[in-house]
Short mmCIF file of C-alpha atoms in Angstrom, two decimals:
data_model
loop_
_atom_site.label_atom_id
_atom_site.label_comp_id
_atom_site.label_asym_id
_atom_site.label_seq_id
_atom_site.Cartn_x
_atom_site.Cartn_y
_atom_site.Cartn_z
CA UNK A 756 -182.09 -75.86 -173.07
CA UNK A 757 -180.25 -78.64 -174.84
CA UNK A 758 -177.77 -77.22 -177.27
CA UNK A 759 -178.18 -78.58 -180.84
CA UNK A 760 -175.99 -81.13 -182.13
CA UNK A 761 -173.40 -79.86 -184.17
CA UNK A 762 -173.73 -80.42 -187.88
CA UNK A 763 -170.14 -81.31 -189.18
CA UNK A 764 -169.34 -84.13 -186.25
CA UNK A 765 -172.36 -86.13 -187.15
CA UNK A 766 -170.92 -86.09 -190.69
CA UNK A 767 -167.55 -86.69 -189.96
CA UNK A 768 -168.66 -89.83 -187.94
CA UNK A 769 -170.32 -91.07 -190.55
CA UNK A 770 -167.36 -90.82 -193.23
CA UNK A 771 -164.94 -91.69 -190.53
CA UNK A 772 -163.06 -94.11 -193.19
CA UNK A 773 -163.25 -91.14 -196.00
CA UNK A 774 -159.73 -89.83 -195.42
CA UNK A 775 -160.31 -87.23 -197.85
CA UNK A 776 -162.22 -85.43 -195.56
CA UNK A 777 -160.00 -84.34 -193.16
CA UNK A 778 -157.40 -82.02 -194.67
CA UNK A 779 -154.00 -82.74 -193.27
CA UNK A 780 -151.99 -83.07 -195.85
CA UNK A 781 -149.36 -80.40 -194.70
CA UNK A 782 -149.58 -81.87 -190.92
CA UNK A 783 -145.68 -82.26 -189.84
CA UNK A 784 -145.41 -85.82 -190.46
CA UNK A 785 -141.77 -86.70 -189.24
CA UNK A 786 -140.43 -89.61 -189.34
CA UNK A 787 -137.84 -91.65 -191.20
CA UNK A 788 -140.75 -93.21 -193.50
CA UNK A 789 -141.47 -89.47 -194.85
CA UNK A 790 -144.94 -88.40 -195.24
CA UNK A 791 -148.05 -90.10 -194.78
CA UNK A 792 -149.39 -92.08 -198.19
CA UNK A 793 -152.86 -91.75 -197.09
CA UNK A 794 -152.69 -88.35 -196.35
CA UNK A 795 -156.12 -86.37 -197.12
CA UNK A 796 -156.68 -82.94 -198.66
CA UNK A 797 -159.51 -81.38 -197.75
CA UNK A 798 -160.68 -79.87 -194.43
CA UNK A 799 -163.82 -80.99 -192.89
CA UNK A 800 -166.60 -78.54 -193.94
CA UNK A 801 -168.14 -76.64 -191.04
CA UNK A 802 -171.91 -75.96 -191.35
CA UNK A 803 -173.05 -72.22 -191.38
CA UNK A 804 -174.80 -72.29 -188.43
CA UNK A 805 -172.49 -75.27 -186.18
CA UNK A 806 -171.32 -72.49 -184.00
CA UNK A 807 -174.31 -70.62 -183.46
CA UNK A 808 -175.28 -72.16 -179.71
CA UNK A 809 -172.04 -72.35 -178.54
CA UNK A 810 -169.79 -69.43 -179.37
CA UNK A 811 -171.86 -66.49 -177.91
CA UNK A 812 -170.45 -63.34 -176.87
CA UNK A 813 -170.69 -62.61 -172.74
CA UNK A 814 -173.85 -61.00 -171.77
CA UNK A 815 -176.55 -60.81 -169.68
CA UNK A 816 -178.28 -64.27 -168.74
CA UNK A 817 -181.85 -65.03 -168.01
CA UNK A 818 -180.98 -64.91 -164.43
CA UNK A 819 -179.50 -61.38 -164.82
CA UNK A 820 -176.24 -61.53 -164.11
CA UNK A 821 -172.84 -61.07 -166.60
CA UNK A 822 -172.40 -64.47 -168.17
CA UNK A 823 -169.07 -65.61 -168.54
CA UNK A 824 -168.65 -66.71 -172.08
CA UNK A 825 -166.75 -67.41 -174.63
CA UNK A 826 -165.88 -65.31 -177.89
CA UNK A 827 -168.43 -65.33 -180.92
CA UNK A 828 -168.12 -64.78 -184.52
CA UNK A 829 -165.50 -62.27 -185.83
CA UNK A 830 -166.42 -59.50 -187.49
CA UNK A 831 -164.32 -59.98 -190.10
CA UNK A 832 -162.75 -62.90 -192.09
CA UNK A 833 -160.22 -64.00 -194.35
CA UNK A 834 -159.21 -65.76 -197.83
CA UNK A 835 -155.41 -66.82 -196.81
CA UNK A 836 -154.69 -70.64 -198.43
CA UNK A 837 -155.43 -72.70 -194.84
CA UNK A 838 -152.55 -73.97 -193.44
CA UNK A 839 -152.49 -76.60 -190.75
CA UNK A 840 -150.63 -77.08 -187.53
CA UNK A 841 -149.72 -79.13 -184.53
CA UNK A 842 -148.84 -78.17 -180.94
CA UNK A 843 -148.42 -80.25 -177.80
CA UNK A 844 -149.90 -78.75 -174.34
CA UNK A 845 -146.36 -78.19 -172.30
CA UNK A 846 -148.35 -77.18 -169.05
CA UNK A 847 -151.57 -77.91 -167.50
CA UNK A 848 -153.30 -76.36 -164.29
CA UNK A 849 -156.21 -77.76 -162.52
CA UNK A 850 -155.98 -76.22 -159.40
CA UNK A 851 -153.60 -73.19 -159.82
CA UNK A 852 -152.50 -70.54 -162.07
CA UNK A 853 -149.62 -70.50 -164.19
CA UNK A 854 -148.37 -67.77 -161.64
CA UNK A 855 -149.22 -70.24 -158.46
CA UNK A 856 -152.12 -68.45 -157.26
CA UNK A 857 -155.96 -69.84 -157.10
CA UNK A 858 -157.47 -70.81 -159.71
CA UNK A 859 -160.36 -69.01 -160.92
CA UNK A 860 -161.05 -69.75 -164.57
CA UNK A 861 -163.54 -70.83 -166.65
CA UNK A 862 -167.09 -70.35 -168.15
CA UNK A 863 -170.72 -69.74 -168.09
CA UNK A 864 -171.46 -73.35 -169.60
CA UNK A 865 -175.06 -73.22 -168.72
CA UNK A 866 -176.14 -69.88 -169.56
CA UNK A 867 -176.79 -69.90 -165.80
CA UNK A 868 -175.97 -67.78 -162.58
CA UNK A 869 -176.79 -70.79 -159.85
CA UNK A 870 -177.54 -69.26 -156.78
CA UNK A 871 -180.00 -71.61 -154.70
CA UNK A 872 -182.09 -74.29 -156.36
CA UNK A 873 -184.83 -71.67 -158.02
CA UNK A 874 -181.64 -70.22 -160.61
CA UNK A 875 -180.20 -74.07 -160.79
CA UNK A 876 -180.15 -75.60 -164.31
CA UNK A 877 -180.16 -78.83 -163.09
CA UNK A 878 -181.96 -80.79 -160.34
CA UNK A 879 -179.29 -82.34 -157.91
CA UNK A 880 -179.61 -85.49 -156.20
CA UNK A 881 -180.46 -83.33 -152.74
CA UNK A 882 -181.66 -80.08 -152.77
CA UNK A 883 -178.77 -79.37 -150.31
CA UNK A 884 -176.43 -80.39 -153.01
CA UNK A 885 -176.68 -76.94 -154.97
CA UNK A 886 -173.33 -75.99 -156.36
CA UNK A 887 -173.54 -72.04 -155.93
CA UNK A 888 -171.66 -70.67 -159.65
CA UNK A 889 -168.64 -68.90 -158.89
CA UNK A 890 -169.00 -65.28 -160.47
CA UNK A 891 -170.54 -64.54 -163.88
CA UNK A 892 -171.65 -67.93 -163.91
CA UNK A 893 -168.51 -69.68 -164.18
CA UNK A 894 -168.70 -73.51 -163.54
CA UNK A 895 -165.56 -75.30 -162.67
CA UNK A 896 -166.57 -77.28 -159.90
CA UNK A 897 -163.61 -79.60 -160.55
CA UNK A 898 -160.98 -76.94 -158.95
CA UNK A 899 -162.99 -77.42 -155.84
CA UNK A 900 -163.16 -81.08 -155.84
CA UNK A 901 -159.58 -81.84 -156.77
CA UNK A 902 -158.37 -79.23 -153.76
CA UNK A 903 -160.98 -81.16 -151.51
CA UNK A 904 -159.53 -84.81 -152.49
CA UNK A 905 -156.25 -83.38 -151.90
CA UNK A 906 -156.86 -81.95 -148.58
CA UNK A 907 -158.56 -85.66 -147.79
CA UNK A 908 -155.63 -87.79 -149.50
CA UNK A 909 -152.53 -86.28 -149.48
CA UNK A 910 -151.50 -89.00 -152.27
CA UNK A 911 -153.68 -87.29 -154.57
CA UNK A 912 -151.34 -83.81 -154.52
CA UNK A 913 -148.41 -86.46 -156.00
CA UNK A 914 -150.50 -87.47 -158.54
CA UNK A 915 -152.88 -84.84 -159.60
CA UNK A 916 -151.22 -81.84 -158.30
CA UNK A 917 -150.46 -79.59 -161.35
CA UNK A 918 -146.59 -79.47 -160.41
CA UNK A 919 -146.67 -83.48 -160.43
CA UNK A 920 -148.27 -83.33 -164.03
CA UNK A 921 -146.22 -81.31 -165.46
CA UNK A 922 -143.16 -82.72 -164.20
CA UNK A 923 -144.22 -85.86 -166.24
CA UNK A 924 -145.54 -83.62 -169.18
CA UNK A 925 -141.75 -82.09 -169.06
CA UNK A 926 -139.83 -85.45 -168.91
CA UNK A 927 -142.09 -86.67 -172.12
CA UNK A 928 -144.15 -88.94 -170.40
CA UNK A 929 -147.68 -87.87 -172.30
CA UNK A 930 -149.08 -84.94 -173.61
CA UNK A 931 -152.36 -83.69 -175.43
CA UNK A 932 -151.51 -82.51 -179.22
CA UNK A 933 -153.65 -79.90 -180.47
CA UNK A 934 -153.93 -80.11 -184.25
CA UNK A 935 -155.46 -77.44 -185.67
CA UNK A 936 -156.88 -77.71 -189.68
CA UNK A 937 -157.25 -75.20 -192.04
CA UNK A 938 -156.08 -72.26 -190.44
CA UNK A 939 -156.14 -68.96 -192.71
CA UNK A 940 -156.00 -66.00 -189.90
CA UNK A 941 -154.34 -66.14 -186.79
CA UNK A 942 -156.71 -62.91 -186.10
CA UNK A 943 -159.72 -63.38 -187.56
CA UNK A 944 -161.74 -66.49 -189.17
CA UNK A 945 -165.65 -67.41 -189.05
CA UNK A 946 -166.33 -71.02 -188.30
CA UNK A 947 -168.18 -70.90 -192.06
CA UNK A 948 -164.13 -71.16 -193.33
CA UNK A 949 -163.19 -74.57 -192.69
CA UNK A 950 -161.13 -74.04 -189.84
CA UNK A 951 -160.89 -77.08 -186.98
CA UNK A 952 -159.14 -79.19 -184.40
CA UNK A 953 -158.85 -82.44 -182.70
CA UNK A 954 -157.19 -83.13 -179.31
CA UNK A 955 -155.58 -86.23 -179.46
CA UNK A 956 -153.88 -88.22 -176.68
CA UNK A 957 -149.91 -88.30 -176.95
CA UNK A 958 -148.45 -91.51 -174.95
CA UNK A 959 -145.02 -91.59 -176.15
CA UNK A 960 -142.10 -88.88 -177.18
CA UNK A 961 -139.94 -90.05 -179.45
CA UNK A 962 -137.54 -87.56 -179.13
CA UNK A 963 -137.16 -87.34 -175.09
CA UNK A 964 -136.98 -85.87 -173.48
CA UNK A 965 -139.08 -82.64 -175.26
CA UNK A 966 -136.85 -79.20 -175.92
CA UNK A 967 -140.26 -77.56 -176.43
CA UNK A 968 -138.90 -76.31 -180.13
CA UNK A 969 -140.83 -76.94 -181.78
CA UNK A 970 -138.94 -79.68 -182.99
CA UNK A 971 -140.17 -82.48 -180.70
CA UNK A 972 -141.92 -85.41 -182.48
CA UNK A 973 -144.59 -87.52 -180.30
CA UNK A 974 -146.59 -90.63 -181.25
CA UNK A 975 -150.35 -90.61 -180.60
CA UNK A 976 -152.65 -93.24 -179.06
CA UNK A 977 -154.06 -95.31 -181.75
CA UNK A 978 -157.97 -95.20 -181.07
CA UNK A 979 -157.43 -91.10 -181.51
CA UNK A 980 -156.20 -91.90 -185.37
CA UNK A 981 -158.95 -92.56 -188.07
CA UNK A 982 -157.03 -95.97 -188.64
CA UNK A 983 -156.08 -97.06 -185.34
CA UNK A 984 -152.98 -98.94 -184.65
CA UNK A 985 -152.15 -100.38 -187.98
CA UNK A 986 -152.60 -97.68 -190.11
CA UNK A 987 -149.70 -96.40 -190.54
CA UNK A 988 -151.47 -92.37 -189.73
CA UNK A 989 -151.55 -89.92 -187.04
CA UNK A 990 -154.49 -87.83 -188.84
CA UNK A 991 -157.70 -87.79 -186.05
CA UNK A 992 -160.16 -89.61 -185.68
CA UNK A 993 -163.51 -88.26 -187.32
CA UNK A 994 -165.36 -87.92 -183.96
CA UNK A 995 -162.36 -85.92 -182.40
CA UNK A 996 -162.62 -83.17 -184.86
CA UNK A 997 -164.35 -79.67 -183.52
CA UNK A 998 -165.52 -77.04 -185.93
CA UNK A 999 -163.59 -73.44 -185.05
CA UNK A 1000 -163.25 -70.07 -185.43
CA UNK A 1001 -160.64 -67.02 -184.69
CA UNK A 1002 -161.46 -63.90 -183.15
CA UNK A 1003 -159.13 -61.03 -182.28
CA UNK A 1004 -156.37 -63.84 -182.09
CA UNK A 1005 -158.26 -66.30 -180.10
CA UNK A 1006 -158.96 -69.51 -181.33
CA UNK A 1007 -162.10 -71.06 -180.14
CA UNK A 1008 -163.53 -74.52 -180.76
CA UNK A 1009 -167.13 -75.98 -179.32
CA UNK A 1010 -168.49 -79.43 -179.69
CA UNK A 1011 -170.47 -81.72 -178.57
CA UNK A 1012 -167.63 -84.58 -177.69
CA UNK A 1013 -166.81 -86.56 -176.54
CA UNK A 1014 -162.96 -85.18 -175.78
CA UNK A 1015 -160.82 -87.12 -173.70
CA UNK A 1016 -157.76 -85.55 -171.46
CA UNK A 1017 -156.16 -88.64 -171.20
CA UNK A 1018 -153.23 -87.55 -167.65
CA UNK A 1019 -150.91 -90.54 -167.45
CA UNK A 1020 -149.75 -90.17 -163.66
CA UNK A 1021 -146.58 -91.66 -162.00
CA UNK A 1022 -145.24 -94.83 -162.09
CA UNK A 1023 -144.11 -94.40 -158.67
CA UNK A 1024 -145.50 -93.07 -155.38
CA UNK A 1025 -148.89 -93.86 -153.68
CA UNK A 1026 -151.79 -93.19 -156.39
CA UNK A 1027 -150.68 -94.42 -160.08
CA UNK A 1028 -152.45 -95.08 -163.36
CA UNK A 1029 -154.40 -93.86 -166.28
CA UNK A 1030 -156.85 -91.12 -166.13
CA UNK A 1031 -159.49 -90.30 -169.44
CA UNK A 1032 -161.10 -87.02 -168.39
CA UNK A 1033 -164.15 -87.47 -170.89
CA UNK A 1034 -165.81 -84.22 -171.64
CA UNK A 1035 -169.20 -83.69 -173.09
CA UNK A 1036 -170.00 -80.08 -174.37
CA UNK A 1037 -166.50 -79.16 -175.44
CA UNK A 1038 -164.72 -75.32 -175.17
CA UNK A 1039 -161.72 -75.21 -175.81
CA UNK A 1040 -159.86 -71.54 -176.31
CA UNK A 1041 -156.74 -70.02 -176.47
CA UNK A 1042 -154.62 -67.26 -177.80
CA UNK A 1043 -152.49 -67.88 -181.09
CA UNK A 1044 -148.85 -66.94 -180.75
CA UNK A 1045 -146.71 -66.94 -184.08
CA UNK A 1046 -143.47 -68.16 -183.86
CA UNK A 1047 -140.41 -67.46 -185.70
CA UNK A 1048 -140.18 -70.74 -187.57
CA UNK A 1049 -143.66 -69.54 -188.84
CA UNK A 1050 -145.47 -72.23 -186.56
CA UNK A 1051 -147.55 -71.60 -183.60
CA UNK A 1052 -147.69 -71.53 -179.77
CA UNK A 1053 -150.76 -71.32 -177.78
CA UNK A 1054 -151.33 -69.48 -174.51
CA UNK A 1055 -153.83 -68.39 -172.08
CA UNK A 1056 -155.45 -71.90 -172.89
CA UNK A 1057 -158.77 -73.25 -171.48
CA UNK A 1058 -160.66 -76.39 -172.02
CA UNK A 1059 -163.95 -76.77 -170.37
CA UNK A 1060 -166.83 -79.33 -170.68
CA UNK A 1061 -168.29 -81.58 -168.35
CA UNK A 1062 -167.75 -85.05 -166.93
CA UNK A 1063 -170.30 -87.39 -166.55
CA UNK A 1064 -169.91 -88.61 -163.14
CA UNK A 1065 -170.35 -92.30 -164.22
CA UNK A 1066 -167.27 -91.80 -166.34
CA UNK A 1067 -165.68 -89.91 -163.52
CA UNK A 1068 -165.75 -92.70 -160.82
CA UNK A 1069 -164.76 -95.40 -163.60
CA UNK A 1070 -161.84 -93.53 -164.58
CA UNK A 1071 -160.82 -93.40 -161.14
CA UNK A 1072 -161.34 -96.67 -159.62
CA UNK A 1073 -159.48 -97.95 -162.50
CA UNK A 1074 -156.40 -96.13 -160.55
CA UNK A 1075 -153.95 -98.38 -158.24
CA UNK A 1076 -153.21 -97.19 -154.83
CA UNK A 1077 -149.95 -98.48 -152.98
CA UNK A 1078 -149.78 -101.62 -155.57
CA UNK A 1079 -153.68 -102.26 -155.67
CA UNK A 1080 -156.85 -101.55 -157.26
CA UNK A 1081 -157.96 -98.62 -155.64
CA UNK A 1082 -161.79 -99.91 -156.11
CA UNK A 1083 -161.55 -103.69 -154.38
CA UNK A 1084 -159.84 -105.53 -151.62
CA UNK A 1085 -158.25 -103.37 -148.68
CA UNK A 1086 -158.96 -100.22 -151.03
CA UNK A 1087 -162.13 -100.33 -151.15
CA UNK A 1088 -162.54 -97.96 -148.52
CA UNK A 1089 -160.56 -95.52 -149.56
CA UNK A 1090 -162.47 -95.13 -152.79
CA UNK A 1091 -166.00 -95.83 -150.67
CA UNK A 1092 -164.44 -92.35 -148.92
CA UNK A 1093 -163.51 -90.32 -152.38
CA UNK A 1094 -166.96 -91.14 -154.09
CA UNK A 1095 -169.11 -90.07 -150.84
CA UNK A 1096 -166.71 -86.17 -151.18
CA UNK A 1097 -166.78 -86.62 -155.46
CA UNK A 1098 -170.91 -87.07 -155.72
CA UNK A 1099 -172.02 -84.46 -153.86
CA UNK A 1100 -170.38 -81.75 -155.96
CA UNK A 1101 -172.28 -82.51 -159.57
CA UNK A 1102 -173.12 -79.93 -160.60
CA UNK A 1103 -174.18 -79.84 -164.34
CA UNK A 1104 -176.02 -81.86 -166.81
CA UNK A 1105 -173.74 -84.17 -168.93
CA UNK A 1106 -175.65 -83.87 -171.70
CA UNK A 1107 -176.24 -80.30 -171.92
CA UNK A 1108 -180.53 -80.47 -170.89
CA UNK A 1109 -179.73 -77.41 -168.88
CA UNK A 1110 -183.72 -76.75 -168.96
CA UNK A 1111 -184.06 -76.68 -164.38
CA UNK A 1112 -185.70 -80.43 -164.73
CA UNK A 1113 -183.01 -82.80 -165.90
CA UNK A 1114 -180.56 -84.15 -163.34
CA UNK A 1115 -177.07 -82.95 -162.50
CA UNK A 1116 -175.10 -86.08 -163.04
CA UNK A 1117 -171.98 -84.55 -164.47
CA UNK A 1118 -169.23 -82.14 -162.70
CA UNK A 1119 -167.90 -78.82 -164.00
CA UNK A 1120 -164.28 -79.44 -165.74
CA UNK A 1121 -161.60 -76.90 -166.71
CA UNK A 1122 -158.35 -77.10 -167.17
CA UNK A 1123 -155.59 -74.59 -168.14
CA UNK A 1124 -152.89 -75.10 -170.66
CA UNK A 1125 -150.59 -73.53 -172.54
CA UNK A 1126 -149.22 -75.32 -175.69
CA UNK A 1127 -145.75 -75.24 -178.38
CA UNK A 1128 -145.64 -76.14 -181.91
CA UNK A 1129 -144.48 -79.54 -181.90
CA UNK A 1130 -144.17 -82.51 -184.71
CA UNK A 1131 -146.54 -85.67 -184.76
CA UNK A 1132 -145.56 -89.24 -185.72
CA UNK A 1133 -146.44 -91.23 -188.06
CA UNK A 1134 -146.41 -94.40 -186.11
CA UNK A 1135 -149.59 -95.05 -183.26
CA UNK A 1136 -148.64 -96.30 -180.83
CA UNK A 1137 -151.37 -98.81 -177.88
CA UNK A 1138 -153.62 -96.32 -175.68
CA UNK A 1139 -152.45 -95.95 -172.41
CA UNK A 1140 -154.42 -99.01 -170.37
CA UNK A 1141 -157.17 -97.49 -168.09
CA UNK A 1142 -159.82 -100.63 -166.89
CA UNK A 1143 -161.65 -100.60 -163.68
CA UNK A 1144 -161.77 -104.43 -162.01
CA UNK A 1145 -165.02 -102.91 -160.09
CA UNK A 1146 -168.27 -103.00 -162.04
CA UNK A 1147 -170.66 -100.73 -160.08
CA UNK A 1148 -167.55 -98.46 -159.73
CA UNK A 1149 -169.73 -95.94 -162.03
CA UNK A 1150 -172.82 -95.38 -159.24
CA UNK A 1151 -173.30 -92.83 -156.68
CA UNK A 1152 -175.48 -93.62 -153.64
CA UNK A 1153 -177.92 -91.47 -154.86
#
């Protein structure tokens, strides 16, 4: 079944120059210049029915088994003045817990328990290609194929190992801000209140490196503002905003994307570059935490989609390995190798036609995060430079 497009992003993108729309005037806007001129003051509406296909409680599938989903609609609501709020994601885990044990995590995405190629929602490229779900349904097939590039190429573990990332996230090398809009219950709020968030991709700290006090103040990437690089704004870009809703002290927010997890990786070592994880079919969850400076924290964090695996393969020959492009010249072989272990493991539709006939061209993603109030810019700064020199880079063999 495809899931219906969500009402308030097709209206957002088409006002994306109405700044009025987007309701962050009391965003933490600080720098020297003081507080954004252009600064809008009303949230983005949120039609009654935008979270209807995409925030359903867990329960029973049509294959029969315990879907893991989720949390729905609240049961109750509430008429606090909404109050917006920005935090920056301090760890991530792709392969791990926070604790250091395997990673499990994740959801039903499908609203199917894949067993064999009869219970698949999507038709892979060879029947012996079926990506059995892990329990309740849970698809995260990219735990699995980051540990498996990692066991191939050791390089990979210095790059994409989660203690590598967050090593960088720690010095102030990048992060992901979280900025949530219109907030009126940390508890509970129906996604008929106005309540949203963007992800937006944070190049630069000012303030390095971060305390994590809420205090640190980071500069975003100028295609994730709704005026780019001159603008003279941080406020999102229309198209990054995803309607939301609290429940029990959760915070959940679905979309159709795209969302991009942009993981800058080390200058040094082997395996370097920019990587845009590109997610269609957007989850993102996580538990509010109030602070003592009445801001908030966020833990237990997930964000889950899928990755197309033509934006997959681009975003990663557009890597360098040992000083070249890992895509062409005396390369080339290493990323022939990587694409032959990455294309088997699709296992999902990218664009959510999870109806058993429609091809699995996209992997599984989630990622685990927690995140700490933090202060935004008002200066953009240039996106972090991720181009692939190899134009077929995109294609599997089959």
């Amino acid at each position: 079944m495809k899931r219906r497009a969500l009402a308030p992003l097709a209206a957002l993108v088409a006002v994306a120059g109405c700044a009025d729309l987007f309701g962050f005037e009391q965003l933490n806007l600080a720098d020297a210049g003081g507080p954004d001129s252009s600064v809008p003051d009303v949230a983005p509406d949120v039609a009654p029915d935008a979270a209807t296909d995409a925030t359903i409680d867990a329960g029973p599938d049509v294959t029969g088994c315990q879907s893991v989903r989720w949390p729905g609609e609240p049961d109750a609501s509430s008429n606090a003045v909404p109050t917006n709020y920005d935090l920056a994601i301090r760890h991530v885990h792709l392969t791990s817990t926070e604790d250091g044990g395997a990673a499990n995590f994740g959801f039903d995405l499908d609203r199917k328990c894949t067993v064999d190629l009869a219970s698949a929602s999507c038709q892979p490229a060879n029947p012996s290609e079926v990506i059995p779900d892990n329990p309740g349904g849970v698809d995260n097939e990219s735990i699995d194929l980051i540990n498996t590039l990692i066991g191939k190429e050791p390089a990979i573990a210095s790059a994409l190992g989660d203690d590598a990332l967050n090593a960088l996230i720690d010095a102030g090398q990048f992060s992901v801000l979280i900025r949530i809009s219109g907030l009126q219950s940390d508890q509970h709020q129906t996604s008929k209140q106005g309540l949203s968030i963007a992800l937006q991709a944070a190049p630069h700290l000012v303030t390095a490196p971060p305390q994590w006090d809420g205090l640190d103040r980071w500069q975003v990437a100028a295609s994730d503002t709704a005026e780019g690089l001159d603008g003279g704004s941080n406020y999102p870009a229309a198209a990054l905003f995803l309607p939301a809703l609290v429940n029990d002290g959760t915070l959940v927010a679905t979309g159709e994307g795209p969302e991009t997890l942009t993981l800058v990786l080390p200058t040094f070592g082997t395996l370097t570059g920019v990587l845009p994880i590109k997610l269609s079919q957007v989850v993102v969850t996580g538990k509010l935490v109030l602070r003592g400076d009445g801001q908030y924290d966020m833990t237990q964090g997930l964000i889950a989609g899928r990755w197309a695996a033509a934006d997959a393969l681009e975003a990663i020959a557009s890597l360098s390995y040992d000083g070249g492009a890992l895509c062409a010249g005396a390369n080339a072989f290493i990323y022939d190798f990587l694409t032959k272990i990455a294309c088997p493991k699709r296992d999902i539709n990218a664009t959510g036609f999870d109806d058993d006939s429609h091809a699995c061209d996209a992997f599984s993603v989630v990622v685990a995060f927690d995140a700490v109030a933090t202060e935004v810019s008002n200066i953009p700064v240039p996106d972090p430079v991720s181009a692939t020199p190899c134009a077929d880079a995109g294609l599997c063999s089959n």
